[in-house]
Coordinates of C-alpha atoms and ligand atoms in Angstrom, one line a residue:
M1 CA 71.4 35.3 67.7
G2 CA 73.6 37.1 65.5
N3 CA 72.3 38.2 62.4
T4 CA 74.0 36.9 60.0
E5 CA 73.2 33.0 62.0
H6 CA 69.5 34.7 62.4
R7 CA 69.1 35.2 58.7
K8 CA 69.9 31.7 57.5
W9 CA 67.6 30.5 60.3
E10 CA 65.4 31.9 58.6
E11 CA 66.2 30.4 55.9
K12 CA 66.0 26.9 56.7
S13 CA 63.8 27.2 59.1
D14 CA 59.7 25.9 57.9
V15 CA 57.8 28.1 60.9
Y16 CA 58.9 31.1 58.6
K17 CA 59.0 30.2 55.0
Q18 CA 55.7 29.0 56.8
A19 CA 54.6 32.3 58.3
H20 CA 56.3 34.1 55.0
H21 CA 54.7 32.3 51.7
P22 CA 51.8 29.9 53.5
P23 CA 51.6 27.6 51.6
S24 CA 47.2 26.8 49.8
S25 CA 45.4 25.2 51.9
H26 CA 44.1 21.9 51.0
A27 CA 42.5 19.1 52.6
A28 CA 44.5 16.4 54.5
N29 CA 45.3 12.5 53.6
V30 CA 44.2 11.1 55.6
I31 CA 45.7 8.2 57.2
S32 CA 43.5 4.8 57.8
G33 CA 44.8 3.1 60.6
K34 CA 42.7 -0.6 59.4
E35 CA 44.7 -0.2 55.8
L36 CA 48.1 -0.3 57.7
A37 CA 46.8 -2.4 60.6
R38 CA 45.8 -5.1 57.0
Q39 CA 49.8 -5.1 55.7
I40 CA 50.3 -5.8 59.3
H41 CA 48.0 -7.7 59.9
K42 CA 49.4 -9.6 56.3
E43 CA 53.5 -9.8 57.4
V44 CA 52.2 -11.6 60.6
Q45 CA 50.3 -14.4 58.6
N46 CA 53.0 -14.7 56.2
D47 CA 55.3 -15.2 59.6
I48 CA 53.3 -17.7 61.9
A49 CA 52.8 -19.5 58.2
E50 CA 56.4 -19.7 57.1
M51 CA 57.1 -20.8 60.6
A52 CA 54.3 -23.7 60.7
A53 CA 55.6 -24.6 57.6
Q54 CA 58.6 -25.5 59.4
G55 CA 57.2 -27.5 62.3
S56 CA 57.5 -24.7 64.9
R57 CA 53.8 -24.4 66.5
R58 CA 51.9 -21.8 66.9
P59 CA 51.7 -18.4 68.7
H60 CA 49.3 -18.3 71.9
L61 CA 48.0 -15.3 72.5
G62 CA 46.6 -15.7 76.5
V63 CA 44.8 -12.7 77.7
I64 CA 44.1 -12.3 82.0
L65 CA 40.2 -9.9 81.4
V66 CA 39.3 -8.4 85.7
G67 CA 35.5 -7.3 86.4
D68 CA 32.8 -7.0 83.5
D69 CA 33.4 -3.2 82.2
H70 CA 32.0 -3.3 78.5
A71 CA 34.8 -1.7 76.9
S72 CA 37.6 -4.2 78.4
H73 CA 35.9 -7.1 77.3
C74 CA 34.9 -5.4 73.7
Y75 CA 38.9 -4.2 72.7
V76 CA 39.4 -8.6 74.5
R77 CA 37.5 -10.0 72.0
N78 CA 38.7 -7.5 69.1
K79 CA 42.0 -8.9 70.4
T80 CA 41.5 -13.0 69.7
R81 CA 39.5 -12.3 67.1
T82 CA 42.3 -11.0 65.3
A83 CA 45.0 -13.6 66.7
T84 CA 42.4 -16.3 65.4
L85 CA 42.6 -14.7 62.0
L86 CA 46.8 -14.9 61.6
G87 CA 46.7 -17.8 62.8
M88 CA 47.6 -17.5 66.1
S89 CA 45.4 -19.6 69.2
S90 CA 44.7 -17.7 71.9
S91 CA 43.0 -18.5 75.3
T92 CA 41.0 -15.2 77.6
I93 CA 40.7 -15.9 81.6
F94 CA 37.7 -13.9 83.1
R95 CA 38.1 -13.1 86.7
P96 CA 35.7 -11.1 88.7
A97 CA 36.4 -7.7 89.9
S98 CA 36.1 -8.7 93.5
I99 CA 39.1 -10.7 92.7
S100 CA 42.4 -10.5 95.2
Q101 CA 46.0 -9.2 94.5
E102 CA 47.4 -12.0 95.2
E103 CA 45.5 -14.2 93.1
L104 CA 45.9 -12.7 90.3
L105 CA 49.3 -12.4 90.8
E106 CA 49.3 -16.4 91.2
L107 CA 47.3 -16.8 88.3
I108 CA 49.7 -14.9 86.0
D109 CA 52.8 -17.1 87.2
R110 CA 50.9 -19.7 86.2
M111 CA 50.0 -18.4 82.2
N112 CA 54.5 -17.6 82.9
K113 CA 54.7 -21.1 83.5
D114 CA 52.4 -22.8 81.1
S115 CA 55.4 -23.0 78.3
R116 CA 52.3 -23.4 75.6
V117 CA 52.0 -19.7 76.0
S118 CA 53.8 -17.0 74.1
G119 CA 52.6 -13.6 74.8
L120 CA 50.6 -12.4 77.5
L121 CA 48.6 -9.1 78.9
V122 CA 46.7 -8.4 81.8
Q123 CA 43.3 -5.8 80.5
L124 CA 43.8 -2.9 82.0
P125 CA 42.2 -0.4 83.3
L126 CA 41.7 -3.2 87.4
P127 CA 39.3 -2.3 89.6
D128 CA 41.5 -0.3 92.5
H129 CA 42.1 -2.3 94.8
I130 CA 44.4 -4.1 92.9
N131 CA 48.3 -2.8 92.5
E132 CA 48.8 -1.9 88.8
R133 CA 52.6 -2.3 88.9
A134 CA 52.3 -5.2 91.1
V135 CA 50.6 -6.9 88.5
C136 CA 52.8 -5.5 84.8
N137 CA 56.0 -7.1 87.0
A138 CA 54.8 -10.2 87.7
I139 CA 54.2 -11.0 83.8
A140 CA 57.7 -12.7 83.0
P141 CA 59.3 -10.3 80.5
E142 CA 59.6 -12.2 77.3
K143 CA 56.1 -13.3 77.3
D144 CA 54.9 -8.9 77.8
V145 CA 54.0 -7.9 74.7
D146 CA 52.0 -4.4 76.2
G147 CA 55.4 -3.9 76.7
F148 CA 54.2 -2.6 80.6
H149 CA 57.5 -4.8 82.4
I150 CA 58.8 -2.1 84.1
V151 CA 62.9 -4.4 83.0
N152 CA 60.9 -3.7 79.6
I153 CA 60.0 1.0 80.4
G154 CA 63.4 0.6 81.3
K155 CA 65.4 -0.8 78.3
L156 CA 62.8 1.5 76.3
C157 CA 64.1 4.4 77.9
L158 CA 68.3 3.2 77.5
D159 CA 67.3 2.4 73.9
Q160 CA 67.7 -1.0 74.1
R161 CA 65.8 -3.7 72.5
C162 CA 62.1 -4.5 73.8
M163 CA 58.6 -4.9 73.6
V164 CA 58.0 -1.7 72.4
P165 CA 54.4 -1.0 74.5
A166 CA 51.4 -1.4 71.3
T167 CA 49.6 1.8 71.0
A168 CA 53.2 3.5 71.7
A169 CA 54.7 1.2 68.0
A170 CA 51.2 2.2 66.8
V171 CA 51.7 5.3 66.1
W172 CA 55.3 4.5 65.3
E173 CA 54.6 2.8 62.2
I174 CA 51.7 4.7 61.8
I175 CA 54.2 7.8 61.5
R176 CA 56.9 5.4 59.5
R177 CA 54.6 3.9 56.7
T178 CA 53.7 6.9 55.7
G179 CA 57.0 8.4 55.4
I180 CA 56.8 10.8 57.0
E181 CA 59.5 12.3 58.3
T182 CA 61.1 12.6 62.2
V183 CA 65.1 14.1 61.8
G184 CA 65.3 16.5 63.7
K185 CA 61.8 18.0 63.4
N186 CA 59.2 19.5 65.7
V187 CA 57.2 17.1 67.5
V188 CA 54.1 17.5 70.9
V189 CA 53.8 14.8 72.6
V190 CA 50.1 15.9 74.6
G191 CA 50.0 13.4 77.5
R192 CA 53.1 11.8 79.6
S193 CA 50.9 8.0 80.8
K194 CA 53.7 5.9 81.7
N195 CA 51.6 3.7 79.3
V196 CA 51.0 6.2 76.1
G197 CA 52.3 9.9 76.0
M198 CA 55.4 8.6 77.8
P199 CA 56.7 5.8 75.4
I200 CA 55.7 7.5 72.2
A201 CA 57.3 10.2 73.3
M202 CA 60.1 7.9 74.2
L203 CA 60.3 6.1 70.4
L204 CA 60.5 10.0 69.1
H205 CA 62.9 11.8 70.7
S206 CA 65.4 9.1 70.7
D207 CA 68.3 8.3 68.8
R208 CA 68.1 6.4 65.1
T209 CA 71.8 5.3 65.7
H210 CA 70.7 2.8 68.8
E211 CA 70.5 -0.7 69.9
R212 CA 66.0 0.6 69.3
P213 CA 66.4 3.4 66.9
G214 CA 64.3 6.4 67.7
G215 CA 63.5 9.1 65.2
D216 CA 65.3 11.5 66.4
A217 CA 62.8 14.7 66.4
T218 CA 62.6 17.4 69.4
V219 CA 60.2 16.5 71.6
T220 CA 57.9 18.3 74.0
I221 CA 55.8 16.4 76.2
A222 CA 52.7 18.5 77.7
H223 CA 50.5 17.3 80.3
R224 CA 47.8 18.9 82.1
S225 CA 49.3 21.6 84.3
T226 CA 50.5 22.7 80.4
P227 CA 48.0 26.1 80.5
L228 CA 46.3 26.1 76.5
P229 CA 47.7 29.4 75.2
Q230 CA 51.0 27.1 75.7
L231 CA 49.3 24.2 74.5
K232 CA 49.1 25.7 71.1
E233 CA 52.4 28.4 70.9
L234 CA 53.7 24.1 71.2
T235 CA 52.0 22.8 69.2
C236 CA 51.8 25.4 66.0
L237 CA 55.4 24.8 65.9
A238 CA 55.2 21.0 65.1
D239 CA 55.7 19.5 62.5
I240 CA 53.8 16.6 63.8
V241 CA 51.4 16.7 67.4
I242 CA 50.1 13.8 69.5
A243 CA 46.6 13.9 71.2
A244 CA 47.3 11.5 73.5
A245 CA 44.5 13.2 76.8
G246 CA 41.6 11.4 76.8
V247 CA 40.2 15.4 75.9
P248 CA 37.4 15.4 73.5
H249 CA 38.3 18.7 70.7
L250 CA 41.1 19.7 72.6
I251 CA 43.3 19.9 69.1
T252 CA 41.2 22.7 67.4
E253 CA 42.4 23.6 63.5
D254 CA 43.9 27.1 64.9
M255 CA 46.4 25.2 66.8
V256 CA 47.5 23.1 64.4
K257 CA 50.6 24.3 61.6
Q258 CA 49.5 24.4 57.7
G259 CA 50.7 20.5 56.4
A260 CA 51.7 19.0 60.0
A261 CA 50.7 15.6 60.7
V262 CA 48.5 14.8 63.1
I263 CA 48.0 11.1 64.8
D264 CA 44.9 11.3 67.2
V265 CA 45.5 8.6 70.2
G266 CA 42.4 9.3 72.1
I267 CA 38.9 7.1 72.0
N268 CA 36.1 9.2 73.6
R269 CA 32.9 8.2 73.8
I270 CA 30.8 10.6 74.0
Q271 CA 26.7 12.5 73.4
D272 CA 26.2 13.6 70.3
P273 CA 24.2 17.3 70.6
V274 CA 22.8 16.6 67.3
T275 CA 21.1 13.3 67.5
G276 CA 21.9 12.3 70.7
K277 CA 23.5 9.4 70.6
S278 CA 26.5 8.2 71.8
R279 CA 29.8 8.1 69.5
L280 CA 33.3 7.7 69.3
V281 CA 35.8 10.7 69.1
G282 CA 39.6 11.5 69.6
D283 CA 41.4 14.5 70.5
V284 CA 41.1 16.5 67.8
D285 CA 38.6 17.9 66.2
F286 CA 38.8 16.2 63.1
E287 CA 36.7 18.2 60.2
G288 CA 38.3 21.4 61.4
V289 CA 42.0 20.2 61.6
K290 CA 41.8 18.0 58.5
K291 CA 41.6 21.3 56.5
R292 CA 45.1 23.3 57.9
A293 CA 47.0 19.4 58.3
A294 CA 48.5 17.3 55.4
F295 CA 48.6 14.1 57.6
I296 CA 45.5 13.6 60.1
T297 CA 44.9 9.5 61.2
P298 CA 41.0 9.1 62.1
V299 CA 38.8 7.8 65.1
P300 CA 38.0 5.3 64.9
G301 CA 39.9 3.6 62.6
G302 CA 42.8 5.4 63.3
V303 CA 45.7 4.1 65.9
G304 CA 43.1 1.8 67.4
P305 CA 43.2 -0.9 65.0
M306 CA 47.3 -0.8 64.7
T307 CA 47.4 -1.0 68.4
I308 CA 45.9 -4.1 67.7
A309 CA 47.8 -5.1 64.7
M310 CA 51.1 -4.5 67.1
V311 CA 49.8 -6.5 70.4
M312 CA 49.5 -9.3 67.3
K313 CA 53.2 -8.4 66.6
N314 CA 54.4 -8.3 69.7
T315 CA 52.9 -11.7 69.7
L316 CA 54.9 -12.8 67.2
I317 CA 58.0 -11.4 68.4
A318 CA 57.8 -13.5 71.7
E319 CA 57.2 -16.3 70.3
K320 CA 60.0 -16.1 67.8
E321 CA 62.2 -15.4 70.6
I322 CA 61.3 -19.0 72.0
I323 CA 62.3 -20.6 69.6
F324 CA 65.9 -18.4 69.7
L325 CA 66.2 -19.1 73.2
R326 CA 65.4 -22.5 72.1
E327 CA 67.8 -23.5 70.2
K328 CA 70.3 -21.5 72.2
E329 CA 70.6 -24.5 74.6
V330 CA 70.1 -26.8 71.9
M331 CA 73.3 -25.9 70.9
R332 CA 74.8 -25.5 75.0
S333 CA 74.2 -29.4 74.7
V334 CA 75.3 -30.4 71.5
M335 CA 78.5 -28.7 72.7
Q336 CA 78.7 -31.0 75.5
A337 CA 77.6 -34.3 73.5
W338 CA 80.7 -33.4 71.8
T339 CA 83.4 -32.5 74.2
R340 CA 82.2 -35.4 75.8
K341 CA 81.9 -38.3 73.6
R342 CA 85.1 -38.1 71.8
P343 CA 88.2 -39.3 72.8
T344 CA 90.5 -37.2 74.5
L345 CA 93.6 -36.9 72.2
F346 CA 91.4 -35.5 69.3
R347 CA 89.3 -33.3 71.6
D348 CA 90.7 -29.9 71.2
W349 CA 90.8 -29.8 67.7
L350 CA 87.5 -31.8 66.7
S351 CA 85.7 -29.3 69.2
A352 CA 87.1 -26.3 68.0
L353 CA 86.3 -27.6 64.5
A354 CA 82.4 -28.4 65.9
Y355 CA 82.7 -24.2 67.4
G356 CA 83.5 -22.9 64.3
T357 CA 80.2 -24.6 62.8
V358 CA 78.3 -24.0 65.6
L359 CA 78.8 -20.6 66.3
S360 CA 78.5 -19.2 63.4
E361 CA 74.7 -21.5 62.2
Y362 CA 74.1 -19.7 65.7
K363 CA 75.5 -16.1 64.5
M364 CA 73.2 -16.5 62.0
F365 CA 70.3 -17.4 63.6
R366 CA 70.8 -15.2 66.3
D367 CA 70.4 -12.1 63.7
A368 CA 67.2 -14.2 61.4
S369 CA 65.6 -13.4 65.1
R370 CA 67.8 -10.4 65.9
A371 CA 65.8 -8.8 62.7
S372 CA 62.3 -9.7 63.3
A373 CA 62.7 -8.6 66.8
T374 CA 63.5 -4.6 65.6
G375 CA 60.9 -4.8 63.0
G376 CA 62.9 -5.8 60.3
T377 CA 62.5 -8.8 57.9
F378 CA 63.1 -12.9 59.5
S379 CA 64.6 -13.8 56.5
T380 CA 63.7 -18.1 58.0
K381 CA 65.9 -18.9 54.7
K382 CA 68.9 -18.3 56.3
S383 CA 68.0 -20.1 58.7
P384 CA 69.8 -23.9 58.4
K385 CA 66.6 -25.8 57.8
T386 CA 68.2 -29.1 58.0
S387 CA 70.7 -27.9 59.7
L388 CA 71.9 -30.9 62.3
W389 CA 72.1 -27.9 65.5
F390 CA 69.3 -25.8 64.6
N391 CA 67.0 -29.1 64.3
P392 CA 66.1 -30.1 68.2
S393 CA 64.2 -32.8 66.9
Q394 CA 67.3 -34.2 64.6
I395 CA 69.2 -34.3 67.9
I396 CA 67.0 -35.4 70.6
S397 CA 66.0 -38.8 67.7
E398 CA 69.6 -39.7 68.0
Ligands
LIG401 N1 43.8 3.9 71.0 C1 44.7 3.2 71.3 O1 44.6 2.3 70.7 C2 44.4 3.7 72.6 C3 43.9 4.8 73.7 N2 43.9 5.1 74.5 C4 42.9 6.4 74.8 O2 44.5 8.1 74.7 C5 44.1 8.4 75.3 C6 45.6 8.5 76.6 O3 44.9 7.3 77.2 P1 45.7 7.3 79.0 O4 47.4 8.2 78.1 O5 46.3 5.5 79.2 O6 45.0 8.3 79.6 P2 45.6 9.5 81.0 O7 44.6 9.5 82.1 O8 46.6 7.8 82.2 O9 46.5 9.8 80.5 C7 46.4 11.3 80.3 C8 46.9 12.3 79.9 O10 46.6 13.6 79.4 C9 47.4 14.6 80.0 N3 46.2 16.0 79.9 C10 45.1 15.6 80.6 N4 44.2 16.5 80.2 C11 45.2 17.2 79.5 C12 45.0 18.2 79.0 N5 43.7 19.8 78.8 N6 46.0 19.5 78.1 C13 47.0 18.7 78.4 N7 47.5 17.8 78.3 C14 46.3 17.0 79.0 C15 46.9 13.8 81.4 O11 48.9 14.8 82.2 C16 48.0 13.0 81.3 O12 49.4 12.9 81.0 C17 42.6 8.2 75.9 O13 41.2 8.7 75.6 C18 42.8 6.1 75.8 O14 41.3 6.3 76.0 C19 44.3 4.8 75.2 C20 45.5 3.2 75.0 C21 44.9 2.6 73.4
LIG402 N1 46.8 -4.6 79.1 C1 46.2 -3.2 78.0 N2 46.7 -3.4 76.8 C2 46.2 -2.3 76.7 O1 46.6 -2.2 74.8 C3 45.0 -1.1 76.5 C4 45.1 -2.0 77.9 N3 44.9 -2.2 78.1 N4 43.3 -0.9 78.1 C5 42.3 0.6 77.1 C6 43.0 0.7 76.6 C7 42.8 0.6 75.1 N5 43.9 0.3 74.1 C8 42.2 0.3 72.5 C9 43.1 -0.5 71.3 C10 42.3 -1.0 70.6 C11 41.5 0.2 70.1 C12 40.6 0.0 69.2 O2 40.5 -1.0 68.3 N6 39.5 1.0 68.6 C13 38.6 1.3 67.1 C14 37.6 1.4 67.7 C15 36.6 0.2 68.5 C16 34.9 1.2 68.7 O3 34.4 1.1 68.6 O4 34.9 0.8 70.4 C17 38.9 2.7 66.1 O5 39.6 3.6 67.3 O6 38.8 2.6 65.6 C18 40.5 1.2 71.1 C19 42.0 0.9 72.4 C20 44.5 -1.0 74.3 N7 44.7 -0.6 75.5

């Protein structure tokens, strides 16, 4: 770097400014994941109510729970309870840990074919004799509300629209709704698991102009082979630190830049050294880091409740996609009926006319569906409620 260039960097760099003009220390804003989750719940609830008012059925979340792990049962109960609160229906299928992989795959296949189920998830972890990848790949990609199917992961990595894994979507929404800037910022994601760390890093580093917009940040991924002193060097330069390692107190005050945002994904149950009671902590030393960070998420009450909210949102998206595909199918049959019914003489121009009408309405519906699936607002006002083309019951009764 040349001298002038270096000077420019010095002027612009937050790290430089920070080192030379350290801002006065004040405690961080504690981001309430519970409050943000409530916001999302409201939005999902309103959408479902609007869909129901238009005569659509309610989305249905199907859950498969294998074994008797206490935490898994708690999480699943939490999900189905929330689904009910938001006006969805749900069902949980319990199976013993001794279930064979074949039986589990058969069960998934049955739920895939069950048209009443909008979204389906198999709670993880699974017993050792079951191949987790085979199970995730058995779920129909359009019902895969966890976003763990190989096709959804592939799309995520290609910046295509897809089911985004709930925890990564939760981190994304927390950052967006808090107004934390990501473009050009330094982010360190601590943890590289395929279900958590990797999808978070994928969302944050990718291009904001792509089909599935990303955060346009400079992302560094740390993992268990990253030596702690190096991890500290990296996190000290980070504007955003996302801890998803499953290591209590991994991120301490001395590892965080003044004014950074710290998102704690970790969920660790530890025994309190003072009271001897079991309690939940994240990967971040909350009390210490709170003094330096501008934003911090607590555990509990941070990413966890938002993860549940994003599973709900994914289930709604899955149901909307089903409606969209059904409408498309209806449109196809309408087109066929038109060309079959009319006399040959008028067929060409009549079908051209019909095609024009159908196409414009189809586009309107598609855009509304896309907006909703990418997190935009789903404008049901735009989708023609009274239209012949998009009311299946009308067409069928004719
Ligand atoms: N809040 C939520 O909604 C969710 C929270 N979690 C929690 O997030 C944490 C991570 O979950 P998973 O990714 O599923 O776990 P995992 O065990 O699959 O992955 C942990 C990752 O952290 C890395 N790691 C381990 N020790 C490290 C160290 N000392 N320094 C840097 N990196 C290190 C590993 O290389 C690995 O990539 C766990 O505490 C889990 O309970 C997981 C899913 C959802
Ligand atoms: N197929 C599948 N999908 C998942 O999304 C999935 C999974 N399997 N297996 C386990 C992990 C973990 N996970 C959490 C969700 C919510 C909280 C949560 O709500 N936590 C509360 C505290 C809950 C408590 O008190 O134990 C909180 O942080 O405030 C935590 C963890 C989803 N996971």
